[in-house]
Coordinates of C-alpha atoms in Angstrom, one line a residue:
X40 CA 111.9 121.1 98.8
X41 CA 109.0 120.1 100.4
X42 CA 108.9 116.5 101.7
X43 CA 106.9 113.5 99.8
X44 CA 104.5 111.2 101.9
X45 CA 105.4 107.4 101.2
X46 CA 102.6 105.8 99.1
X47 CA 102.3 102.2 98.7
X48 CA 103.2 101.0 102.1
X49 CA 101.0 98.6 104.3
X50 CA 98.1 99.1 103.5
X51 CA 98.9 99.6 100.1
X52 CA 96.2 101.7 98.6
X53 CA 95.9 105.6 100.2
X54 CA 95.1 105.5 103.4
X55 CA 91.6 107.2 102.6
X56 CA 91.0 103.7 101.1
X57 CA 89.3 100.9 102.8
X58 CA 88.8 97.9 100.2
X59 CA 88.8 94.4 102.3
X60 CA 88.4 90.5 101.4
X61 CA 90.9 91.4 98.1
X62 CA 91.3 88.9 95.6
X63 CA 94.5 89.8 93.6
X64 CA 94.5 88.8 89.7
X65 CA 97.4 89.1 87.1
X66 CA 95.7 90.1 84.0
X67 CA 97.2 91.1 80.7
X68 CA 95.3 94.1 79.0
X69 CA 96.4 96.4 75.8
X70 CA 100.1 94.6 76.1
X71 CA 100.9 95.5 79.9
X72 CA 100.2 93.1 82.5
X73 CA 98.9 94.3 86.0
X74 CA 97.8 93.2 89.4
X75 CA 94.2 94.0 89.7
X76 CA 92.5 93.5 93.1
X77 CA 88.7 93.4 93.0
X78 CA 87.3 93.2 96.8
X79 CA 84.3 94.9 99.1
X80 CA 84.4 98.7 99.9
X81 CA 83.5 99.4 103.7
X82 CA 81.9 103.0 102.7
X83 CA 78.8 102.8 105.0
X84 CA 80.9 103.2 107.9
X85 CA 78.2 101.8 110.5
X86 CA 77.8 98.3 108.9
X87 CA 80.2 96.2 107.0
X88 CA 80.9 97.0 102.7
X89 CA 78.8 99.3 100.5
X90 CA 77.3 100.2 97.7
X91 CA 79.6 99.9 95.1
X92 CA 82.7 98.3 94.1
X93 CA 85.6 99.5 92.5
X94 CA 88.6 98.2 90.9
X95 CA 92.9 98.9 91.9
X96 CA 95.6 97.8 90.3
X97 CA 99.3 98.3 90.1
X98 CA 101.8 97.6 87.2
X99 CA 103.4 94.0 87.9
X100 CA 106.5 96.0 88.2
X101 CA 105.7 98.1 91.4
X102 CA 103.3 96.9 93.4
X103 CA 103.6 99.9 95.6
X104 CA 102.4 102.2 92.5
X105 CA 98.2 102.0 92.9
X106 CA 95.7 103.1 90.4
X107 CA 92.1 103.2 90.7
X108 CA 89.6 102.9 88.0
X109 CA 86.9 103.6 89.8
X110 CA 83.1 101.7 90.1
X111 CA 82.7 98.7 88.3
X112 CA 80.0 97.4 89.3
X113 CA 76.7 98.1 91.5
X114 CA 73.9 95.9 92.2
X115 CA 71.1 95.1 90.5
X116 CA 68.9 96.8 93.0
X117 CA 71.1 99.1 94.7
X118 CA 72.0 96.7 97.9
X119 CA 74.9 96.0 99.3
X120 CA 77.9 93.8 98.2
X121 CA 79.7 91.5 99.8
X122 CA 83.1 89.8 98.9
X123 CA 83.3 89.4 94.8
X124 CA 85.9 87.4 92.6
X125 CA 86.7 88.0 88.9
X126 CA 88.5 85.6 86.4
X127 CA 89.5 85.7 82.9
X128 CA 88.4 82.8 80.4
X129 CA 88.9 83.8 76.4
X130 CA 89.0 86.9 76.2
X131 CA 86.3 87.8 78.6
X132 CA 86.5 89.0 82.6
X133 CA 84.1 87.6 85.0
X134 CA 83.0 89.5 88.0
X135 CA 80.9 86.9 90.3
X136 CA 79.5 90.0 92.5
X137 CA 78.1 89.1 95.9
X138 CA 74.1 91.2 95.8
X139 CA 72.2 91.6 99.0
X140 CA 75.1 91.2 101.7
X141 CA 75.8 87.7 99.9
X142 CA 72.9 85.8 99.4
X143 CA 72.7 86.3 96.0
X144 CA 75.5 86.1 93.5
X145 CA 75.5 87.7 90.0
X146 CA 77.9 87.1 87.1
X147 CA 78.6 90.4 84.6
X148 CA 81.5 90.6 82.4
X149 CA 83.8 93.2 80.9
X150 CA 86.3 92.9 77.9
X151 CA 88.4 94.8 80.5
X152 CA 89.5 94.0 83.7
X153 CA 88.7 97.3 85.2
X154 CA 85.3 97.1 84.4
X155 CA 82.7 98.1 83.7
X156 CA 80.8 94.5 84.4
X157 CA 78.1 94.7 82.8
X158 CA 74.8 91.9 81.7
X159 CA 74.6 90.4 84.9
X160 CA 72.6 87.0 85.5
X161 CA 71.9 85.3 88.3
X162 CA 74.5 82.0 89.5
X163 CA 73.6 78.7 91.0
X164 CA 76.5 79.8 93.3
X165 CA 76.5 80.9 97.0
X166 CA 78.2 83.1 99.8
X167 CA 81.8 84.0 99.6
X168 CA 82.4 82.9 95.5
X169 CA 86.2 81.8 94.4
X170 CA 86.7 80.7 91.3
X171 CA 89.1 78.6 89.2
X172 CA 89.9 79.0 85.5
X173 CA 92.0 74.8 85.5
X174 CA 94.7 75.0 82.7
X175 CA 92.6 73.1 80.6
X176 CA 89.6 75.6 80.7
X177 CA 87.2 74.0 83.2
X178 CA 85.8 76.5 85.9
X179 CA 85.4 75.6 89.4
X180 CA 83.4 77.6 92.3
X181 CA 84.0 77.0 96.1
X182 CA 81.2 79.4 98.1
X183 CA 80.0 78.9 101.8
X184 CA 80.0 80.2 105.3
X185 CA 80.3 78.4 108.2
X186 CA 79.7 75.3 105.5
X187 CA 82.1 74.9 102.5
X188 CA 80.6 74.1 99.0
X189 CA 82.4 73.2 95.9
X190 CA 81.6 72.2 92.2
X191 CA 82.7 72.3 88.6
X192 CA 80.4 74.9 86.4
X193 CA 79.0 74.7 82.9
X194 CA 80.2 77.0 80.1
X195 CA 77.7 79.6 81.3
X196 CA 80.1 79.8 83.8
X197 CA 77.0 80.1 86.1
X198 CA 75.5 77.0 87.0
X199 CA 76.6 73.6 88.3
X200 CA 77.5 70.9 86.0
X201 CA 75.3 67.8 87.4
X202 CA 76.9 65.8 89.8
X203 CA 79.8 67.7 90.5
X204 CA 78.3 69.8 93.6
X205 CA 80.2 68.6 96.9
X206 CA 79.3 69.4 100.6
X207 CA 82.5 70.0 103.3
X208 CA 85.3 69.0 101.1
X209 CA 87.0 70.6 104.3
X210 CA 85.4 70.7 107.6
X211 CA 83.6 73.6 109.4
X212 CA 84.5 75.8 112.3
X213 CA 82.5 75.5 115.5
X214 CA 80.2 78.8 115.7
X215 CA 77.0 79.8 116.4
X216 CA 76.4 80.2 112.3
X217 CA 77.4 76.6 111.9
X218 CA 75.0 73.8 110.5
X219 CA 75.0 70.9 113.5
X220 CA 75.4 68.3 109.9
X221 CA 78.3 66.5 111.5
X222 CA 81.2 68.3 109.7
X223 CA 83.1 70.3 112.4
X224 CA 86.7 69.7 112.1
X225 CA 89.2 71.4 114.7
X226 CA 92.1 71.0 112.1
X227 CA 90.3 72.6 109.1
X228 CA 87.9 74.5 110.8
X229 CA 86.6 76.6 107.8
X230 CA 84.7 80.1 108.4
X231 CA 84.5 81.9 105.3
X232 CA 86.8 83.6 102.5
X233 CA 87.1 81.0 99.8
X234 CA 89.9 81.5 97.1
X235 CA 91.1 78.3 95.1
X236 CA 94.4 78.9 93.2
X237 CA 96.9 76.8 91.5
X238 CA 100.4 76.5 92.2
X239 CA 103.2 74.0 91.6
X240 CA 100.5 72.3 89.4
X241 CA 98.5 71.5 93.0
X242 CA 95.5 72.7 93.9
X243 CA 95.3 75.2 96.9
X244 CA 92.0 76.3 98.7
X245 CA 92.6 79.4 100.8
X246 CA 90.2 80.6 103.2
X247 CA 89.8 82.2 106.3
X248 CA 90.1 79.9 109.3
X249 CA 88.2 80.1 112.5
X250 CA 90.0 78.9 115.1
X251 CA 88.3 77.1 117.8
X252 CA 91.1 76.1 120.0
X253 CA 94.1 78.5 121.6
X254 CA 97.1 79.1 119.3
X255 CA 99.5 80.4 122.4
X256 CA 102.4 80.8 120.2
X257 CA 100.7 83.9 118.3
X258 CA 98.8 85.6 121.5
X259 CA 95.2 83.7 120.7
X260 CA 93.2 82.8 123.6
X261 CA 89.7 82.7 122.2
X262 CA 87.5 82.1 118.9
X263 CA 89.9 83.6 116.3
X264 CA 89.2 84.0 112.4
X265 CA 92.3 86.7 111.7
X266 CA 93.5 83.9 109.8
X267 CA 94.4 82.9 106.2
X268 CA 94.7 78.8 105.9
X269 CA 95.0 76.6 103.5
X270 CA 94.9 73.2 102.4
X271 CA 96.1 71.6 98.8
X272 CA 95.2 68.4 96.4
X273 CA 96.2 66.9 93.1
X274 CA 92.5 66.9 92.5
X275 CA 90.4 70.7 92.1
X276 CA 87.5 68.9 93.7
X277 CA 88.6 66.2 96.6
X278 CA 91.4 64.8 98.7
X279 CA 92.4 68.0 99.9
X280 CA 95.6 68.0 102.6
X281 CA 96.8 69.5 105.8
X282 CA 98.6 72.6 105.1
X283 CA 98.9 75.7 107.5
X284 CA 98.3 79.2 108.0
X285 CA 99.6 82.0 106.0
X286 CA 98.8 85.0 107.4
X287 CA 97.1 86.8 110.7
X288 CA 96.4 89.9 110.9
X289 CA 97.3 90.5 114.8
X290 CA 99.9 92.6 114.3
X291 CA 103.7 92.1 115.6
X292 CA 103.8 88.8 117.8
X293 CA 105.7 89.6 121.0
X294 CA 108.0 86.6 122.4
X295 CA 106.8 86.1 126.2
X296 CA 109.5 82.8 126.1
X297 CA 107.8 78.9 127.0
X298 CA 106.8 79.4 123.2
X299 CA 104.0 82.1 124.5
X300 CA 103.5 85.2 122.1
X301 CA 100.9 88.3 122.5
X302 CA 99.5 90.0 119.7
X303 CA 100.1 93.9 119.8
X304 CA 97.2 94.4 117.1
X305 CA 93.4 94.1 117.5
X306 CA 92.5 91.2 115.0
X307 CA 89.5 90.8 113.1
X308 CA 87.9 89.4 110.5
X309 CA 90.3 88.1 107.1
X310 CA 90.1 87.4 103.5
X311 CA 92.3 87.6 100.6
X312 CA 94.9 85.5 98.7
X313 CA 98.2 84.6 97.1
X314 CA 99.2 85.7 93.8
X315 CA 102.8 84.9 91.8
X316 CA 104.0 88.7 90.2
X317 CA 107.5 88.2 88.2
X318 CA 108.1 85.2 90.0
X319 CA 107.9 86.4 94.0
X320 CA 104.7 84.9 95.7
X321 CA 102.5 87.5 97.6
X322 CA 99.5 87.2 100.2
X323 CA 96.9 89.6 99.9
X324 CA 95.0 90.3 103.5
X325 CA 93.3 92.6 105.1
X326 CA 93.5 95.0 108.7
X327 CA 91.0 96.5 110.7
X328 CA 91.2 100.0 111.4
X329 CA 89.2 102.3 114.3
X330 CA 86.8 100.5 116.5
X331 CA 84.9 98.3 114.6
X332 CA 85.2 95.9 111.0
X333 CA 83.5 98.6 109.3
X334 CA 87.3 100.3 107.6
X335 CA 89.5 97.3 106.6
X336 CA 92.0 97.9 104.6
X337 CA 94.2 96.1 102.0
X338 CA 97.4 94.6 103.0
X339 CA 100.6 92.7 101.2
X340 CA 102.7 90.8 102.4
X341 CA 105.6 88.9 100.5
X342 CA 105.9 84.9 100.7
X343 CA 107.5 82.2 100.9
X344 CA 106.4 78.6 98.8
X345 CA 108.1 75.3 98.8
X346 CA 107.6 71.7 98.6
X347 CA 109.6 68.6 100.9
X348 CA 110.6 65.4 99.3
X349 CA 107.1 63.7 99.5
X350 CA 105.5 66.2 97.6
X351 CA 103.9 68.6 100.9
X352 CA 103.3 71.8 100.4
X353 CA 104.2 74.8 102.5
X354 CA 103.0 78.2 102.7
X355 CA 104.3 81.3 104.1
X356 CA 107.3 81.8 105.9
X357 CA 108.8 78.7 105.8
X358 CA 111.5 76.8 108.1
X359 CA 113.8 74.5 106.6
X360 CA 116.4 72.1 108.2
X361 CA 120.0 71.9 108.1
X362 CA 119.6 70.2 105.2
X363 CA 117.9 73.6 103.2
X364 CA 114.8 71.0 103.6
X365 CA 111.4 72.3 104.7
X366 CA 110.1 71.7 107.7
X367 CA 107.3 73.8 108.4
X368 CA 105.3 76.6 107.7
X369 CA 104.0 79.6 109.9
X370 CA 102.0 83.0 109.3
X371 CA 104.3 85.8 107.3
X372 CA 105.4 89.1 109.5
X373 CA 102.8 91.8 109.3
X374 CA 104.9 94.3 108.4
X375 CA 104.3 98.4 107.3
X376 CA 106.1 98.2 104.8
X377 CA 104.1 95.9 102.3
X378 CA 105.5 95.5 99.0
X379 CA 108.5 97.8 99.8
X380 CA 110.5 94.8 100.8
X381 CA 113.6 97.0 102.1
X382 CA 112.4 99.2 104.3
X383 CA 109.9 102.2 104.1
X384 CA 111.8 105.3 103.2
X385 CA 113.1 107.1 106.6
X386 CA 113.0 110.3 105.3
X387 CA 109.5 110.7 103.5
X388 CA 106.6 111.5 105.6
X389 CA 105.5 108.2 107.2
X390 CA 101.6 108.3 108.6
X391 CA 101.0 106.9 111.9
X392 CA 98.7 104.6 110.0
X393 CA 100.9 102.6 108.8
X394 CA 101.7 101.1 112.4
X395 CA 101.7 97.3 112.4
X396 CA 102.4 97.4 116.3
X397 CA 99.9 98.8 119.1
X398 CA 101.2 97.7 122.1
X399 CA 100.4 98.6 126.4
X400 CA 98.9 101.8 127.5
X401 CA 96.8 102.2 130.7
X402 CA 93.6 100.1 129.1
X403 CA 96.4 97.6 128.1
X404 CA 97.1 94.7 125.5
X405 CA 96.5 94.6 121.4
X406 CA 95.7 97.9 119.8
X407 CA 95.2 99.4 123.5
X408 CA 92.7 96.7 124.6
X409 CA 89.1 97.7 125.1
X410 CA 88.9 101.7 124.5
X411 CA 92.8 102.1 123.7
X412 CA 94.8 103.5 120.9
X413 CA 93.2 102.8 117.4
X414 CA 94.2 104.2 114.3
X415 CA 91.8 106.3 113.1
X416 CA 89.5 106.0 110.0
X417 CA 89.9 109.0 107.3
X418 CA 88.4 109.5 104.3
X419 CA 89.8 112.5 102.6
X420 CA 91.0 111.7 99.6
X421 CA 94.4 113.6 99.5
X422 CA 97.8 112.1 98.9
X423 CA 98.6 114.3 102.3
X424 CA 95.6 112.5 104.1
X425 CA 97.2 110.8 107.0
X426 CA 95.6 108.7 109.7
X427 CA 96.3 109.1 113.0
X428 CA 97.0 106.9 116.0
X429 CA 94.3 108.1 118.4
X430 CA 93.3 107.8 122.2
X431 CA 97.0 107.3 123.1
X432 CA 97.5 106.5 127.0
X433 CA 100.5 106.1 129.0
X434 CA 102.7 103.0 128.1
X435 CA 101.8 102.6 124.4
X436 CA 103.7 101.7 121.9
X437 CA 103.4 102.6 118.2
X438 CA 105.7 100.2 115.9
X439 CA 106.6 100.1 112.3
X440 CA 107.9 96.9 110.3
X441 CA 110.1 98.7 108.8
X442 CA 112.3 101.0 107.8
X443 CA 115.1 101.6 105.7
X444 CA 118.0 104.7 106.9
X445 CA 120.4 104.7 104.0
X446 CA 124.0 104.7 103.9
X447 CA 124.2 108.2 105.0
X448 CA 123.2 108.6 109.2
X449 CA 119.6 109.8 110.5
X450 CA 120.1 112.6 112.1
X451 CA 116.9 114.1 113.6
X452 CA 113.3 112.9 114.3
X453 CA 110.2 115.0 113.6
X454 CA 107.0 114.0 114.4
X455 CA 103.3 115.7 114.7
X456 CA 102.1 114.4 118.0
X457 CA 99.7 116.3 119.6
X458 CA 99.8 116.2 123.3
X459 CA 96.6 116.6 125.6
X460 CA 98.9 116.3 128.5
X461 CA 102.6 116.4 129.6
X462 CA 104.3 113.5 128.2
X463 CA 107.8 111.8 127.1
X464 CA 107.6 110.0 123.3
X465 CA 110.7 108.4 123.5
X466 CA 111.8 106.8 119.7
X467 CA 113.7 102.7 119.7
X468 CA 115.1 101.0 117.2
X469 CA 114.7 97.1 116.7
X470 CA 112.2 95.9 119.3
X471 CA 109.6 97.8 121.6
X472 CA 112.3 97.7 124.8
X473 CA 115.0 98.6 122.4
X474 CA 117.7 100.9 122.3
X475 CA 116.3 104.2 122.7
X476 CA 117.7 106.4 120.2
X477 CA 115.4 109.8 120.6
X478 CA 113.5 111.3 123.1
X479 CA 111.5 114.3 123.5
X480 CA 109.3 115.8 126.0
X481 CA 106.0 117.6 125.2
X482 CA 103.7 119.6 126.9
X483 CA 99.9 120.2 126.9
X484 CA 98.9 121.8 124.0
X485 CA 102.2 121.1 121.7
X486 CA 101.5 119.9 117.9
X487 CA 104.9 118.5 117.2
X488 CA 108.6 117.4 118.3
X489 CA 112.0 118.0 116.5
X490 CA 115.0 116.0 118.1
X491 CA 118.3 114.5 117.6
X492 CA 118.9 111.3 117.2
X493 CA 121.3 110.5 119.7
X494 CA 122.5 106.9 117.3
X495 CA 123.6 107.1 114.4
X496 CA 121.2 105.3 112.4
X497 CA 121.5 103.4 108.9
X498 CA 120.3 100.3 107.2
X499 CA 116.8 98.9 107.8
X500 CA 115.3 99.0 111.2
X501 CA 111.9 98.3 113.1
X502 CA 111.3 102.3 115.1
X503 CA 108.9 102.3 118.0
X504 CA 107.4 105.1 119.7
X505 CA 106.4 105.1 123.2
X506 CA 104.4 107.4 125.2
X507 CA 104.9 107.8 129.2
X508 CA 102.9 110.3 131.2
X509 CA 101.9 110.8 134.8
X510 CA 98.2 110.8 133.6
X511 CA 96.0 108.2 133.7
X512 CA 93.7 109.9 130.5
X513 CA 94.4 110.0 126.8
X514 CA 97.7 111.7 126.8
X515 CA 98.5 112.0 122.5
X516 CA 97.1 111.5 119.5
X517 CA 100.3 110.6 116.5
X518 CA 99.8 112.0 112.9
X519 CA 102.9 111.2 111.2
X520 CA 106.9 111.0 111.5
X521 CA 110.0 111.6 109.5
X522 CA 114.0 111.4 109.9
X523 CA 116.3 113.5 108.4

């Protein structure tokens, strides 16, 4: 019988999918509850988004079971749209679509969350809209780039209620897009991405977060907005607190000891949220694929929420004292295996595309460095469609986060590598120097590989392959693996 390719992994739509800047809703619709994400769609390949957005959505019950609906909204006069957010008040769906790359913002409804949104007028509201249904029906916006906005809206649901606009609520990154008004903070640094939620009856702005100093400990050296932050109040509008970063989207962070990490994939630009499905927290991100921002995809990552004795809130993956008290909070693993929190399934078909780690190779550092390995854009919408780790050079490593062997042994590896010159993929277990537990060599002109595997593998493992050749050229290119 004819092997299945795993579906639902990291990212979680298909692989021919490339919906970023996800905002996750639970809605309930015809008696069945869902997660619905509503985000941009990068289909105009040479610039960031498109034309159209569409709608996802996965029973609350398996988030690695993905639907989509299809268009649900396009804009007004056919430009392009930027992040969106949609929330339920009544029995009505809001979509607050971004028109014209985000400089205008529209507000259509549905009686479904799927769309169509339809009757759109035009919002008091600004770039980047997230939106809060409160528990006791008033709606709050937070907009801005590079300058954070908030306010409380009317029942329109479209315009500000008078006096409730506020300016910098949290302080601004330092970029070359930001207003010189005074408002830069190095601690809150806000870029972009707005999302406020609710949780544990606080109020929690998430956003993406430029960083403007080093963070050593996770590889970054420079200007860095692969970040989701947040901060939290008692109050929707004011007094909002330190609280820390959720998730980065650099990949695996490599331990280089004195506290030192590396990043081992090529970060860009982030936006998303968190999202409570049958009581397990989730952050919704998103990755960069090929050689640009212009095919991000969708990621999951499952979460961690807690509070210490005073009331502070933590965020991600959290560390507690001896005491089972909290202590901190730091960014969640990026992982390949998304909502399959035991392990991808070893013997399906696993795409190279699914790699969370791209590590070394001749041009060196995250995701190759500067023309190195990338994973490769497709668009083919097949359920066999897979991408492919491309531009491969001696010394990479290809990692997945993780996956899961079974009770009964692995015995063999097969992969479709296709080798441009001679070289030795050898397969580890556990860490990128790990034990090696395959290895084949291939020569030019060879598709694929079938070895043993010389440990007997079982349980749920990270699996690295690396690549070593004499040549100092693009040795590979890496389709897609299985065990059996």
């Amino acid at each position: 019988m004819a092997k299945e390719y795993i579906k639902g992994a990291n990212p979680y739509m298909p692989l021919w999918e490339h919906v970023p800047d996800g905002e996750p809703r639970v809605f309930e619709y015809n008696g069945e509850k869902r997660v619905y994400v509503y985000g941009s769609h990068d289909t105009l390949r040479t610039q960031y988004c498109g034309y159209d957005q569409v709608v996802w959505s996965a029973p609350v019950t398996d988030l690695t079971d993905w639907t989509c609906h299809g268009v649900c909204y396009e804009a007004t006069d056919k430009s392009v749209l930027y992040a969106p957010d949609v929330v339920q008040k009544g029995d009505t769906f809001y979509l607050y679509a971004a028109e014209a790359k985000g400089s205008r913002i529209m507000l259509a409804s549905s009686r479904n969350p799927a769309g169509p949104f339809t009757n759109p007028v035009k919002t008091e509201l600004g770039f980047d809209p997230g939106i809060l249904v409160d528990d006791d029906g008033r709606v709050y916006a937070f907009w801005g780039f590079c300058k954070h906005y908030c306010a409380e809206l009317n029942d329109d649901m479209a315009t500000i209620k008078p006096g409730t606009l506020r300016q910098n609520i949290i302080g601004h990154c330092r970029a070359q897009w930001a207003p010189d008004d005074g408002a830069f903070s190095e601690q809150d640094s806000f870029f972009e991405a707005s999302s406020p939620r609710k949780v544990n009856g606080k109020y929690v702005f998430i956003y993406s977060k430029r960083y403007n100093v080093a963070v050593p400990e996770l590889g970054v050296h420079e200007d860095c907005n692969g970040f989701l932050s947040y901060k939290y109040s008692d109050s929707p509008l004011e007094g909002y607190k330190p609280g820390g970063d959720i998730s980065f989207n650099g990949g695996e962070i490599l331990r280089t000891g004195d506290g030192q990490g590396e990043m081992t994939y090529r970060w860009g630009n982030n936006h998303g949220s968190i999202i409570n499905v049958n009581g397990q927290w989730y952050v919704f991100y998103h990755r960069q694929t090929g050689t640009d921002e212009y095919a991000r995809q969708g990621m999951i990552e499952p979460v961690e929420i807690a509070e210490d004795s005073s009331g502070r809130l933590f965020i991600g993956r959290i560390i507690r004292g001896a005491d089972g008290e909290p202590l901190a909070s730091v960014p969640v693993e990026m992982t390949s295996q998304g909502a399959h929190t035991n392990g991808l399934d070893a013997r399906k078909i696993i795409s190279a595309g699914y790699a969370c780690h791209l590590y070394g190779g001749r041009k060196g550092g995250a995701n190759g460095g500067m023309g190195g390995a990338y994973i490769k854009p497709v668009y083919e919408q097949t359920d066999s469609v897979s991408a492919p780790v491309t531009d491969i050079t001696s010394g990479l490593t290809v990692g997945f986060r993780y996956l899961q062997f079974g009770e009964c042994a692995a015995k063999s590896v097969s992969a479709k590598i296709a080798a441009r010159a001679a070289v030795c993929v050898q397969v580890r277990i556990d860490d990128y120097r790990g034990t090696i537990v395959a290895s084949a060599q291939l020569q030019p002109g060879e598709q694929s590989l079938q070895v043993p595997v010389t440990v007997p593998l079982t349980g749920k493992h990270a699996v690295y392959f690396e690549f070593l050749s004499e040549s100092d050229g693009i040795i590979a290119e890496f389709d897609s693996f299985t065990f059996d």
